[in-house]
CSV table of C-alpha atoms and ligand atoms in Angstrom, one decimal:
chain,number,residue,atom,x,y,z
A,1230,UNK,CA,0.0,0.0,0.0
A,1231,UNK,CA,1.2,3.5,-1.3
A,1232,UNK,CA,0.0,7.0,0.7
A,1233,UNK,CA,-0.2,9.4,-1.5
A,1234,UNK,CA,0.1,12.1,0.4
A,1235,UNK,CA,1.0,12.7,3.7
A,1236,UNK,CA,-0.7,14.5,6.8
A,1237,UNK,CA,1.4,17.6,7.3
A,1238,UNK,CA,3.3,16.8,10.3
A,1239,UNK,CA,4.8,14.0,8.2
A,1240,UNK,CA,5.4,16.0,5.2
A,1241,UNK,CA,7.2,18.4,7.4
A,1242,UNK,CA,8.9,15.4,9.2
A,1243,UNK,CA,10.4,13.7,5.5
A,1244,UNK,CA,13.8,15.7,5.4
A,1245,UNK,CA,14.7,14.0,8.9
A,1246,UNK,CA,14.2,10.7,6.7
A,1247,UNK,CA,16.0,11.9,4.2
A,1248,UNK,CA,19.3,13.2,6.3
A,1249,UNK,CA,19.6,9.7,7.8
A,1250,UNK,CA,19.5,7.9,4.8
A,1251,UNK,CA,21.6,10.2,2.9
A,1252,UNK,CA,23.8,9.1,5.7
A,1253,UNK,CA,23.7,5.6,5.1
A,1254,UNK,CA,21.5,4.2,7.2
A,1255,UNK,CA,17.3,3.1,6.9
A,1256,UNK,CA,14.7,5.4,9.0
A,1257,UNK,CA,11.1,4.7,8.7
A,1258,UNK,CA,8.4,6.3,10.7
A,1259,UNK,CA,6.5,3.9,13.2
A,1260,UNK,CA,4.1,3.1,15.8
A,1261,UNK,CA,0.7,5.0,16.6
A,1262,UNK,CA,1.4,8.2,14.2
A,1263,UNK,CA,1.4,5.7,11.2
A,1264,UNK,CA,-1.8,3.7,12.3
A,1265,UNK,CA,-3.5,7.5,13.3
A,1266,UNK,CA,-2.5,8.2,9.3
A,1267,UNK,CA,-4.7,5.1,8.2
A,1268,UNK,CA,-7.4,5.8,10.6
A,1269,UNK,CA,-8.1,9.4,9.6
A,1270,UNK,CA,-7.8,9.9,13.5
A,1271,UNK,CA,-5.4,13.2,15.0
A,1272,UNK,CA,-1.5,12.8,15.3
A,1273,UNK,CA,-0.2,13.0,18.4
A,1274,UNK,CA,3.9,11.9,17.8
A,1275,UNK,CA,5.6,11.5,14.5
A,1276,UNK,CA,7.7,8.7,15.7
A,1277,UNK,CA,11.4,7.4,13.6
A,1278,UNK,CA,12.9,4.3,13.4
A,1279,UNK,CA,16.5,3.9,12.4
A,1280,UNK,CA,19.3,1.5,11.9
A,1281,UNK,CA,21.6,3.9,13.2
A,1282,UNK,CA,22.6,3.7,16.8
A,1283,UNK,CA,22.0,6.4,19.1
A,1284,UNK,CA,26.0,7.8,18.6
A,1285,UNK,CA,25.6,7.6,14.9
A,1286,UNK,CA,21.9,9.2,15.0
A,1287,UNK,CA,23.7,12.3,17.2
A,1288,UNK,CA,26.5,12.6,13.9
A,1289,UNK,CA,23.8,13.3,11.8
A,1290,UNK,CA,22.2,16.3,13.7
A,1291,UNK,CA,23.2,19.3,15.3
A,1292,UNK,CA,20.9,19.5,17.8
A,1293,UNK,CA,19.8,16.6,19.9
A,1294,UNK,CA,19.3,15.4,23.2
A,1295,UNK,CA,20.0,12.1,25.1
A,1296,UNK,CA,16.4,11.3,26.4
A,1297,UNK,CA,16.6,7.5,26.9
A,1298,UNK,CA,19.9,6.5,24.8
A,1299,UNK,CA,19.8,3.3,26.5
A,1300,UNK,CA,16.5,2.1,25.1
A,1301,UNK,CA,18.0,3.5,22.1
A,1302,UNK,CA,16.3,7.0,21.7
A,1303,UNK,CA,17.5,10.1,20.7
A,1304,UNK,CA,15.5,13.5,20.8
A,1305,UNK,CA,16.4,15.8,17.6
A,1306,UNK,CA,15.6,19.1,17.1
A,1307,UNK,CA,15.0,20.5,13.6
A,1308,UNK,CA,12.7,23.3,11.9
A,1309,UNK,CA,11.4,24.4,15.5
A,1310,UNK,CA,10.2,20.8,15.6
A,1311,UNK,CA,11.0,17.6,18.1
A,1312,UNK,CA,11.3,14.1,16.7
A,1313,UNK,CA,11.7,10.7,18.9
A,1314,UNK,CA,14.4,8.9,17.1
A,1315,UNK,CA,14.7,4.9,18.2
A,1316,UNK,CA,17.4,2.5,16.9
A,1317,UNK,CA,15.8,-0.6,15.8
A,1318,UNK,CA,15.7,-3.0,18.7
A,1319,UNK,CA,14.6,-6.3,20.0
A,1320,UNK,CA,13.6,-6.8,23.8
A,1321,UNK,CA,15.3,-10.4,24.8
A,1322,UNK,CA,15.3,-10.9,27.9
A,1323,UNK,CA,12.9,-10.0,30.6
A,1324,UNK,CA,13.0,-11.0,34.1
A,1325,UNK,CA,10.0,-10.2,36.2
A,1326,UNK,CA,7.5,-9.5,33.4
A,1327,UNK,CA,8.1,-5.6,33.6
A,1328,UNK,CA,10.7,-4.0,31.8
A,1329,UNK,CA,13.2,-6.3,29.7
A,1330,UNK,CA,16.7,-6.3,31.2
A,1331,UNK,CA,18.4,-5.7,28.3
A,1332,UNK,CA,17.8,-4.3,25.3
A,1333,UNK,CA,19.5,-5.2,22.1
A,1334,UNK,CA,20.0,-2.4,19.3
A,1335,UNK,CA,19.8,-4.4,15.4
A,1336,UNK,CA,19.8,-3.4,12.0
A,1337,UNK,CA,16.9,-4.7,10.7
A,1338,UNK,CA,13.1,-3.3,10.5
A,1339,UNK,CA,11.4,-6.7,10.0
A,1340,UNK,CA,13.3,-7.4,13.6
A,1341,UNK,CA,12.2,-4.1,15.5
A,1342,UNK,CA,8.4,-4.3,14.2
A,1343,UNK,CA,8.4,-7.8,15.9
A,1344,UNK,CA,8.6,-6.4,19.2
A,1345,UNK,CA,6.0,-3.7,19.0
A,1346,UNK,CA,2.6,-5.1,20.8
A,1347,UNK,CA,-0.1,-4.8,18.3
A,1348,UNK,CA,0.0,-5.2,14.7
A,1349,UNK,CA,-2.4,-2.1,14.0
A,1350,UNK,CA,0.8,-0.7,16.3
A,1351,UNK,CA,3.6,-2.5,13.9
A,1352,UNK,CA,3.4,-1.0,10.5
A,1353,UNK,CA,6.1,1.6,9.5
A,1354,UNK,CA,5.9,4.2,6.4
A,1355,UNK,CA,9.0,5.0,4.1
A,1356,UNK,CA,9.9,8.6,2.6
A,1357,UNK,CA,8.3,7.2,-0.6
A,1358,UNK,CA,4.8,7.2,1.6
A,1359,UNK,CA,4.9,3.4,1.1
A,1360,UNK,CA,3.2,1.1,3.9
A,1361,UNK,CA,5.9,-1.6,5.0
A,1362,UNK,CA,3.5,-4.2,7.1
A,1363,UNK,CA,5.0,-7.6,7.9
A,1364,UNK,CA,2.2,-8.4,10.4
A,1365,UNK,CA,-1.0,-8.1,8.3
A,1366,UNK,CA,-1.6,-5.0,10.4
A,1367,UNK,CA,-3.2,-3.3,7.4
A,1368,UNK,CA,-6.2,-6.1,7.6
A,1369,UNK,CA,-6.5,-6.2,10.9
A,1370,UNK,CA,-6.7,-2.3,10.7
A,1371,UNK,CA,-9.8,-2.6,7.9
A,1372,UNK,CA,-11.3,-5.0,10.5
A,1373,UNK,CA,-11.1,-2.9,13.4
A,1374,UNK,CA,-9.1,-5.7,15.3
A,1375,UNK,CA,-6.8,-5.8,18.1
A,1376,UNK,CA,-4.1,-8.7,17.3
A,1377,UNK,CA,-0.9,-9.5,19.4
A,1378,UNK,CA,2.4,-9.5,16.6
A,1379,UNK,CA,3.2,-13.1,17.0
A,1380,UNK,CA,2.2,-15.1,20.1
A,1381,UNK,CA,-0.1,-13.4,22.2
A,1382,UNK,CA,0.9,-15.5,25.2
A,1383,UNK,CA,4.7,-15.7,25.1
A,1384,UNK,CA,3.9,-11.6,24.4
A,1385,UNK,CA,2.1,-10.9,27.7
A,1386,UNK,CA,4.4,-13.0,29.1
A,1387,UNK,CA,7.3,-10.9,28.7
A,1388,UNK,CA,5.7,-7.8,29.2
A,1389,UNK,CA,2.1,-7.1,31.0
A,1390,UNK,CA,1.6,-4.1,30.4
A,1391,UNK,CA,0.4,-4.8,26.9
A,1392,UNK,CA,-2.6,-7.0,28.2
A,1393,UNK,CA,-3.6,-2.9,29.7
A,1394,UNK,CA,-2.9,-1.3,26.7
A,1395,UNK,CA,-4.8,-4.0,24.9
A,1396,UNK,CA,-7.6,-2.7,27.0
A,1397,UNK,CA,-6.5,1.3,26.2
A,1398,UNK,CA,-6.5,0.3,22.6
A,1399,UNK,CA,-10.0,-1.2,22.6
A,1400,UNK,CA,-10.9,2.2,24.5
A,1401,UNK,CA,-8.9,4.7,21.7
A,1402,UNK,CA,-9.9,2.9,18.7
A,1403,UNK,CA,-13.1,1.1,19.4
A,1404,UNK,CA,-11.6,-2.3,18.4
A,1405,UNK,CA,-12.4,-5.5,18.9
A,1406,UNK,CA,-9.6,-8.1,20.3
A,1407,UNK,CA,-8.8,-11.1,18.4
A,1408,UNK,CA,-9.8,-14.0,20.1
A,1409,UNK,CA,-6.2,-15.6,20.6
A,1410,UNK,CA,-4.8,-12.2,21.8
A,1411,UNK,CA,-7.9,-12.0,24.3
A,1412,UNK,CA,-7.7,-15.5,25.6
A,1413,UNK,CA,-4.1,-14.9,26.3
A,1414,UNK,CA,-5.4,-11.4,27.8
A,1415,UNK,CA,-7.5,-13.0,29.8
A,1416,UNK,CA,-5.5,-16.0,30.7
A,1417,UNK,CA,-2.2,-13.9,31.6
A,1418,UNK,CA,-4.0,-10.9,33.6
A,1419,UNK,CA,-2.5,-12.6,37.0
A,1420,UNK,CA,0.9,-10.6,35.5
A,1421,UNK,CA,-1.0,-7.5,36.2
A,1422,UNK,CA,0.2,-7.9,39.4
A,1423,UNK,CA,3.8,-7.8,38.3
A,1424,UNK,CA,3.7,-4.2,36.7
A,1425,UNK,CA,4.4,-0.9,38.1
A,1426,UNK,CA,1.8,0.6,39.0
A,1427,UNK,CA,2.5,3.8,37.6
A,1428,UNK,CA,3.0,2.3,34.4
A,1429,UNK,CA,-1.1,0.7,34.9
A,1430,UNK,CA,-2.2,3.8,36.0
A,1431,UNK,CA,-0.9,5.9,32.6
A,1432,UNK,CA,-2.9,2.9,30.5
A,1433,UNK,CA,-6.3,2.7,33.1
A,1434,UNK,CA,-6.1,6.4,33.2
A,1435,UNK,CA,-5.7,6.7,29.3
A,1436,UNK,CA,-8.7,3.7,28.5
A,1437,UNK,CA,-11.1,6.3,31.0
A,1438,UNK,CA,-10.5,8.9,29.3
A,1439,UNK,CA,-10.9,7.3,25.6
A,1440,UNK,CA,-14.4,8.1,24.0
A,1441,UNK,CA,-15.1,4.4,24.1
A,1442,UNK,CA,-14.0,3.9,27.3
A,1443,UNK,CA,-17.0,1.4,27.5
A,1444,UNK,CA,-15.6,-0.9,25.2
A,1445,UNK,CA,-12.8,-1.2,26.5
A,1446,UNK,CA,-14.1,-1.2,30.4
A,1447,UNK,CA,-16.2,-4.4,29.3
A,1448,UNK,CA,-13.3,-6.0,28.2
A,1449,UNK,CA,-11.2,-5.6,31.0
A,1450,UNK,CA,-14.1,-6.7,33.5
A,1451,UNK,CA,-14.7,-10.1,31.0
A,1452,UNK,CA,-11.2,-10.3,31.4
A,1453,UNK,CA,-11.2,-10.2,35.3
A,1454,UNK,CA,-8.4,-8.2,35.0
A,1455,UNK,CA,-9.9,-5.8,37.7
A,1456,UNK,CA,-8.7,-8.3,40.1
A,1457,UNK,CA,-5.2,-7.9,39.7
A,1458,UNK,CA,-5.3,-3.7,39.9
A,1459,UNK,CA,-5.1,-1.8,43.3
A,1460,UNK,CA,-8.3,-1.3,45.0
A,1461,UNK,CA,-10.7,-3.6,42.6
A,1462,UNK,CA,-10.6,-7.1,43.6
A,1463,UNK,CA,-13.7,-8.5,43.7
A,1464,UNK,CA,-15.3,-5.0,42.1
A,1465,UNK,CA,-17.5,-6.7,39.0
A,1466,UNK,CA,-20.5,-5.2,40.4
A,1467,UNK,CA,-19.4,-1.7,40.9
A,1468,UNK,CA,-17.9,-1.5,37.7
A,1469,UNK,CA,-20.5,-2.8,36.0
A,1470,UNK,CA,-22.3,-0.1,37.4
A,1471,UNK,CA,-20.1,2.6,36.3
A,1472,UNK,CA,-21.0,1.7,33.0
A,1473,UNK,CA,-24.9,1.0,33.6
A,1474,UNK,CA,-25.1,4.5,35.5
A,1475,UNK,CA,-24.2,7.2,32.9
A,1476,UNK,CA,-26.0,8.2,29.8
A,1477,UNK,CA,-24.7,5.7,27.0
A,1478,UNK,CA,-22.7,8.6,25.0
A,1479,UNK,CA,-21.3,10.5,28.0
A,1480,UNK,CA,-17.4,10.7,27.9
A,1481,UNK,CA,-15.3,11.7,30.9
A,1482,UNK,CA,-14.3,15.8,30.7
A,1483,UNK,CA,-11.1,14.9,32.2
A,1484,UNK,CA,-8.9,12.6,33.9
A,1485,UNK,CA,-10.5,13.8,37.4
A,1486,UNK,CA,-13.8,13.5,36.6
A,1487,UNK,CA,-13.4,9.6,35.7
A,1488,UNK,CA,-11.4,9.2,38.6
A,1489,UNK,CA,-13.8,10.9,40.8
A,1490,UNK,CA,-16.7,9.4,39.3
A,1491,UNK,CA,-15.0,5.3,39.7
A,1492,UNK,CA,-14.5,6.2,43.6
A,1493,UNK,CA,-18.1,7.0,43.7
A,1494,UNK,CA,-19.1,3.9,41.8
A,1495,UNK,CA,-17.0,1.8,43.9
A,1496,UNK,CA,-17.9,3.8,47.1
A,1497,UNK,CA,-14.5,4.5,48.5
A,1498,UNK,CA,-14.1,6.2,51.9
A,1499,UNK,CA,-10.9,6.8,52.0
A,1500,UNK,CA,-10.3,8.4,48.9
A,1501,UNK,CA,-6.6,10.0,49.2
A,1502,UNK,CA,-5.2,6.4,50.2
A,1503,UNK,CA,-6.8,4.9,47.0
A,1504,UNK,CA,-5.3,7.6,45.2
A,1505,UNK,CA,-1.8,7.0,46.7
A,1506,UNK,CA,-1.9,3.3,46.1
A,1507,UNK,CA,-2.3,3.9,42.7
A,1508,UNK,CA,0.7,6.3,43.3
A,1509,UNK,CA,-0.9,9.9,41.4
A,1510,UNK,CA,0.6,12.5,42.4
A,1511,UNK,CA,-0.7,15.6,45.4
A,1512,UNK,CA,-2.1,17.6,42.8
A,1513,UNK,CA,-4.3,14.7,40.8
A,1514,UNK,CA,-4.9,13.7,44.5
A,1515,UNK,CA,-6.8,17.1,45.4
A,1516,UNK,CA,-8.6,17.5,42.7
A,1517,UNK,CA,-10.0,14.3,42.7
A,1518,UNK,CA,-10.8,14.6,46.2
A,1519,UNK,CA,-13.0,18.0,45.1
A,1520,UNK,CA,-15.2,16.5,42.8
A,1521,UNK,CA,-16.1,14.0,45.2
A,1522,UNK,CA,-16.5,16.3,48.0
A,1523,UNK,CA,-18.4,18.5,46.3
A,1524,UNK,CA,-20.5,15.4,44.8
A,1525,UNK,CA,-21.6,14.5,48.4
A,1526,UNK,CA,-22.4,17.8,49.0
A,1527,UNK,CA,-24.6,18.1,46.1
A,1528,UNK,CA,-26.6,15.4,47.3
A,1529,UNK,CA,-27.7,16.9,50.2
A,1530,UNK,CA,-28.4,20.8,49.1
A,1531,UNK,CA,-27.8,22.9,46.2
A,1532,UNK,CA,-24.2,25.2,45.8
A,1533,UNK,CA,-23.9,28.5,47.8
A,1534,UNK,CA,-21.5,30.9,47.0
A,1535,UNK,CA,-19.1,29.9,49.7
A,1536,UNK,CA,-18.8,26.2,47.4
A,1537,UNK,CA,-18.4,27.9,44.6
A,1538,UNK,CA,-15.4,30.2,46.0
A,1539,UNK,CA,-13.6,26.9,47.9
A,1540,UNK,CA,-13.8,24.5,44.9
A,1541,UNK,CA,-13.8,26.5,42.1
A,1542,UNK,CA,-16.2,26.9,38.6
A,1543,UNK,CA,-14.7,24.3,37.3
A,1544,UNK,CA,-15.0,21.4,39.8
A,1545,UNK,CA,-18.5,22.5,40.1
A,1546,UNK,CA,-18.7,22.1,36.7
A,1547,UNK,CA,-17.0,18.8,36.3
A,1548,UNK,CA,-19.5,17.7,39.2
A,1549,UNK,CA,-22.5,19.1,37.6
A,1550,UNK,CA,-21.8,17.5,34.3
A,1551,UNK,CA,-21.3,14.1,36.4
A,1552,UNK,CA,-25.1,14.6,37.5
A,1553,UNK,CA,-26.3,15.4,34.0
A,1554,UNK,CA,-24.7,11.8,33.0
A,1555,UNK,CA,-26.6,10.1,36.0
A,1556,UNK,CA,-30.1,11.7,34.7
A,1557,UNK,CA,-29.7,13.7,37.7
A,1558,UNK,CA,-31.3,17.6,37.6
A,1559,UNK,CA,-28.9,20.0,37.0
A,1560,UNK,CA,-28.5,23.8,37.8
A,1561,UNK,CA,-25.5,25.3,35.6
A,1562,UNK,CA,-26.7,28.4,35.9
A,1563,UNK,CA,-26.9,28.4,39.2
A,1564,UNK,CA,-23.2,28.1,39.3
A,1565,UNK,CA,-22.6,30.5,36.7
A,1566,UNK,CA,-24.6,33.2,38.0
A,1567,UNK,CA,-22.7,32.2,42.2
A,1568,UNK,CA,-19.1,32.5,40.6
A,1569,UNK,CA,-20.4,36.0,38.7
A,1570,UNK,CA,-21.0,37.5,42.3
A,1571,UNK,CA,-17.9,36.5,43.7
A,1572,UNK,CA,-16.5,39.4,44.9
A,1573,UNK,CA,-12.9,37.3,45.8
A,1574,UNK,CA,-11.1,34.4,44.5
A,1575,UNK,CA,-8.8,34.4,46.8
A,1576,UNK,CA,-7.9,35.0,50.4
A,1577,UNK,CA,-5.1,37.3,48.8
A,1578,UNK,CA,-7.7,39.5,47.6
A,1579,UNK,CA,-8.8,40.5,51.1
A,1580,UNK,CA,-7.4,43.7,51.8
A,1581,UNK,CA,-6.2,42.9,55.3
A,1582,UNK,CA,-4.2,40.2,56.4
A,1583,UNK,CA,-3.3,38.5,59.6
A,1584,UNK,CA,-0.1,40.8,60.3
A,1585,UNK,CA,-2.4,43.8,60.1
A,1586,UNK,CA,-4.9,42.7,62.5
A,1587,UNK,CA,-2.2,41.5,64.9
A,1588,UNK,CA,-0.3,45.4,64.2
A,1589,UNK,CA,-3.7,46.9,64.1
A,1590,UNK,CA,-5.9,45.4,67.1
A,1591,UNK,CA,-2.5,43.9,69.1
A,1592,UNK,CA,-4.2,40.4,68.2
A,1593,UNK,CA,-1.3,37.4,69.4
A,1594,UNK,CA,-0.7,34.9,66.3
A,1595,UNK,CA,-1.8,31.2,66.6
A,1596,UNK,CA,-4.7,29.1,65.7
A,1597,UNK,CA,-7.5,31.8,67.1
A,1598,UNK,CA,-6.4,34.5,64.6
A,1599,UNK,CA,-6.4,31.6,61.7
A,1600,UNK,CA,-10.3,31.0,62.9
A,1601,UNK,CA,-10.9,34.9,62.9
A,1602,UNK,CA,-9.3,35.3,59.0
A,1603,UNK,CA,-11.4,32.7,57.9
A,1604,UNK,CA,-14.4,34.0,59.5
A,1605,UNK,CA,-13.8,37.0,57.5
A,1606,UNK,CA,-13.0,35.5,54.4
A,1607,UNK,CA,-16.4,33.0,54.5
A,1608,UNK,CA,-18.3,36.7,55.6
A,1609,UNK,CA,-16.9,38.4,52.3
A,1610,UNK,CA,-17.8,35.4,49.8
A,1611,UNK,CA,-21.4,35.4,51.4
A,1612,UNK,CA,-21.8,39.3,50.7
A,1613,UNK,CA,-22.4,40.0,54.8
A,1614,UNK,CA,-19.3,42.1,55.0
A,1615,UNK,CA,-17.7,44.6,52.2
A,1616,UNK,CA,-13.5,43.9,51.4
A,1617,UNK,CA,-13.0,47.4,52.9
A,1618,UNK,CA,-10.4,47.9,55.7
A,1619,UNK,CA,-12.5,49.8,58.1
A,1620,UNK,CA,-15.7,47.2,58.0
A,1621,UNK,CA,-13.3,44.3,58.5
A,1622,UNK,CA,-12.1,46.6,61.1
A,1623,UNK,CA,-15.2,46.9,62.7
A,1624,UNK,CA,-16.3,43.4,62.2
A,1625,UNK,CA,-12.9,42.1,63.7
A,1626,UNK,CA,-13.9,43.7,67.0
A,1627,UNK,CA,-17.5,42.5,67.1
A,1628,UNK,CA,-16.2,39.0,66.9
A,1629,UNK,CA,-14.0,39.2,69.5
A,1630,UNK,CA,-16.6,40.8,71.9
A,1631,UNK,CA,-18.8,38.3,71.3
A,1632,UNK,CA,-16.5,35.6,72.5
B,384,ATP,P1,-0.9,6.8,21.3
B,384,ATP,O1,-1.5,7.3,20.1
B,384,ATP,O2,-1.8,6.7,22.5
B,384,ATP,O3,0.4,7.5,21.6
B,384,ATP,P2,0.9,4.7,20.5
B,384,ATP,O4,0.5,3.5,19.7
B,384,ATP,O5,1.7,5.7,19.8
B,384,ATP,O6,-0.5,5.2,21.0
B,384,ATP,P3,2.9,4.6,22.5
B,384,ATP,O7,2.7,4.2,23.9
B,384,ATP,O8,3.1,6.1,22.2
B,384,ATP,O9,1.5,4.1,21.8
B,384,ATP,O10,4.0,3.7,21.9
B,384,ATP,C1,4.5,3.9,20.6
B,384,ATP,C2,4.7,2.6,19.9
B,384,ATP,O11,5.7,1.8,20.6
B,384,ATP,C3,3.4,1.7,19.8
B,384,ATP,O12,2.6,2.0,18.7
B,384,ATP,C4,4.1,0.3,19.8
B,384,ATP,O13,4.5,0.0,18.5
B,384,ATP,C5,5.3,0.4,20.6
B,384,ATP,N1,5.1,0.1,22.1
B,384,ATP,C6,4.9,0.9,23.1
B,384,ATP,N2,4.8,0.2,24.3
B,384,ATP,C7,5.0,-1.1,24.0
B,384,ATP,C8,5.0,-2.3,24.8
B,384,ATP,N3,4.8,-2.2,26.1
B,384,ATP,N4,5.3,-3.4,24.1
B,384,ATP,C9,5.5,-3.4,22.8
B,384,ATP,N5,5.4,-2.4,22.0
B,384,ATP,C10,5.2,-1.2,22.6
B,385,MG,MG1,2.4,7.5,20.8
């Protein structure tokens, strides 16, 4: 198969080709950018193979960067742009299903395409725009299938994470999974187990935020691969659920909202040490932890102002947009029209602050006067006192006689 012509980030991309050939060696471009071409879908990388090894790649280039020269990759820089460029390689040994131990560069193509996982994910294009597809990736592309290169068990076997982005494939491309590569998905997903959990949480993360998240959420739960990831042994039910309780097109915002919205499903208490066992970081953390706290609250009564000022427009939003999914009533507006009247954002907007009421009113620092400025801040959002220095003043010394 011949492209004719090329999406624009490759066109732009061919010269780089070009160089390392003229230099003696083969360069192809690979992986998802190639399979994105065929699917009419967005490019996200423009990704190069080569035969050269990572020294000879940096000869060819003025400007590059060692990003991960011992899996072979070198970052150049040309025309304002950044390309990923990989030696060919094959993965030969692993030892505890993870990462392989060693990595061996080669000079053939054939070789390198044989370790990629998928064969929608092993075809590579040529500077002529010509398809090179060893795997019968190009049929299993017109058929919307998700096919292990080789065997899918000895495949899973040396690395597990490809059982998860089997799942984050079926998620991304609405694919079905070739019955061999599923049985082995199924079969293998034990090995789960094995993987880093930051590398799980980057594919999970990735299938919940895919528009057919569904998809590939059903095939993870037939797999009863749910068992083997933190926090969802035993959780068929509950994740069944999660797909039974939202409005059959709704996709997740953002990363948060899913997250937020699988606590809920699976009814978590303790949400931050969920969070942390799936090691995300203090900042996913929080913002999770919003949604959901601002879900619960929800239940119960409908935002103030003081809400909208502590979690923000757009956690209200995210939260409201959960409710719409659950055929829950909704109030946008409402939230819209209590983040117009804010007259503060932040506490740094008031125009006093704790060392001018301890200069001002000889007030002694410590947890009392922490109580007292967050009196005065909740006062301001709710409209009962103005941001002016002389009615905080005033309202200062009412509060304290009325202790
Ligand atoms: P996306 O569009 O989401 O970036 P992608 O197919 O480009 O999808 P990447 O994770 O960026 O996926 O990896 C790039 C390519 O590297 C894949 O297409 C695949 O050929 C190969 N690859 C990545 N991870 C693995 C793995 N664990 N095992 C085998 N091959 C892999
Ligand atoms: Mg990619």
């Amino acid at each position: 198969m011949k492209l004719i012509t090329l999406p624009s980030e490759f066109q732009k991309a061919l010269p780089i080709l070009k160089k390392i050939k003229e230099a003696g060696y083969q360069a192809y471009f690979v992986g998802g950018g190639v399979r994105d071409i065929l699917l009419e879908r967005p490019i996200h990388d423009v990704d190069i193979a080569t035969s050269s090894y990572p020294e000879e790649t940096k000869t060819i280039f003025p400007r590059t960067v060692d990003i991960g020269i011992e899996h072979g990759t070198v970052l150049v820089l040309e025309n304002g742009e950044e390309y990923e460029i990989t030696t060919f390689r094959t993965e030969d040994i692993y030892v505890d299903y993870r990462r392989p131990s060693q990595v061996s560069f080669v000079r053939s193509l054939e070789e390198d395409l044989k370790r990629r996982d998928f064969t929608v994910n092993a075809l590579a294009l040529d500077e002529e725009g010509q398809i090179i597809d060893k795997f019968n990736g190009l049929e299993d592309l017109k058929n919307k299938k998700l096919r292990a290169v080789g065997r899918a068990k000895e495949r899973f076997e040396e690395d597990a994470l490809r059982i998860m982005r089997g799942f984050r494939f079926a998620a991304s491309l609405n694919f079905e999974i070739e019955e061999a590569t599923f049985a082995a998905m199924c079969s293998h997903a034990p090995l789960l187990e094995k993987i880093s959990i930051e590398r799980s949480f980057i594919e999970f993360d990735k299938l919940l935020s895919s528009p057919f998240w569904r998809n590939g959420l059903e095939k993870l739960i037939e797999a009863k691969a749910y068992n083997y990831l933190p926090g969802l042994l035993n959780k068929k039910q509950e994740l069944r659920a999660l797909i039974s309780q939202l409005k059959s097109d709704f996709q997740f915002h953002s990363s948060e909202q899913a997250w937020a919205n699988l606590i809920l499903d699976l009814k978590i208490t303790n949400v931050k040490h969920f969070l942390k066992v799936w090691k995300t970081s203090k900042d996913f953390q929080k913002k999770v932890l919003s949604i959901v706290d601002l879900y619960h609250i929800r239940l119960k009564r409908s935002y103030s102002r003081l809400d909208i000022y502590q979690f923000g427009k757009e956690v209200a939003d995210l939260t409201e947009l959960l409710r719409q999914a659950k055929a829950l009533e909704t109030d946008f507006t409402a939230i819209e029209k209590l983040d117009k009247e804010l007259v503060i954002h932040d506490k740094h907007e008031i125009v006093v602050n704790g060392s001018y009421l301890i200069k001002e009113l000889h007030l002694q620092p410590g947890p009392k006067l922490g109580l007292l400025l967050k009196k005065i801040e909740a006062a301001i959002v709710e409209g009962s006192l103005l941001n002016q220095m002389e009615a905080i003043k005033a309202f200062t010394i009412k509060e304290l006689e009325n202790e």
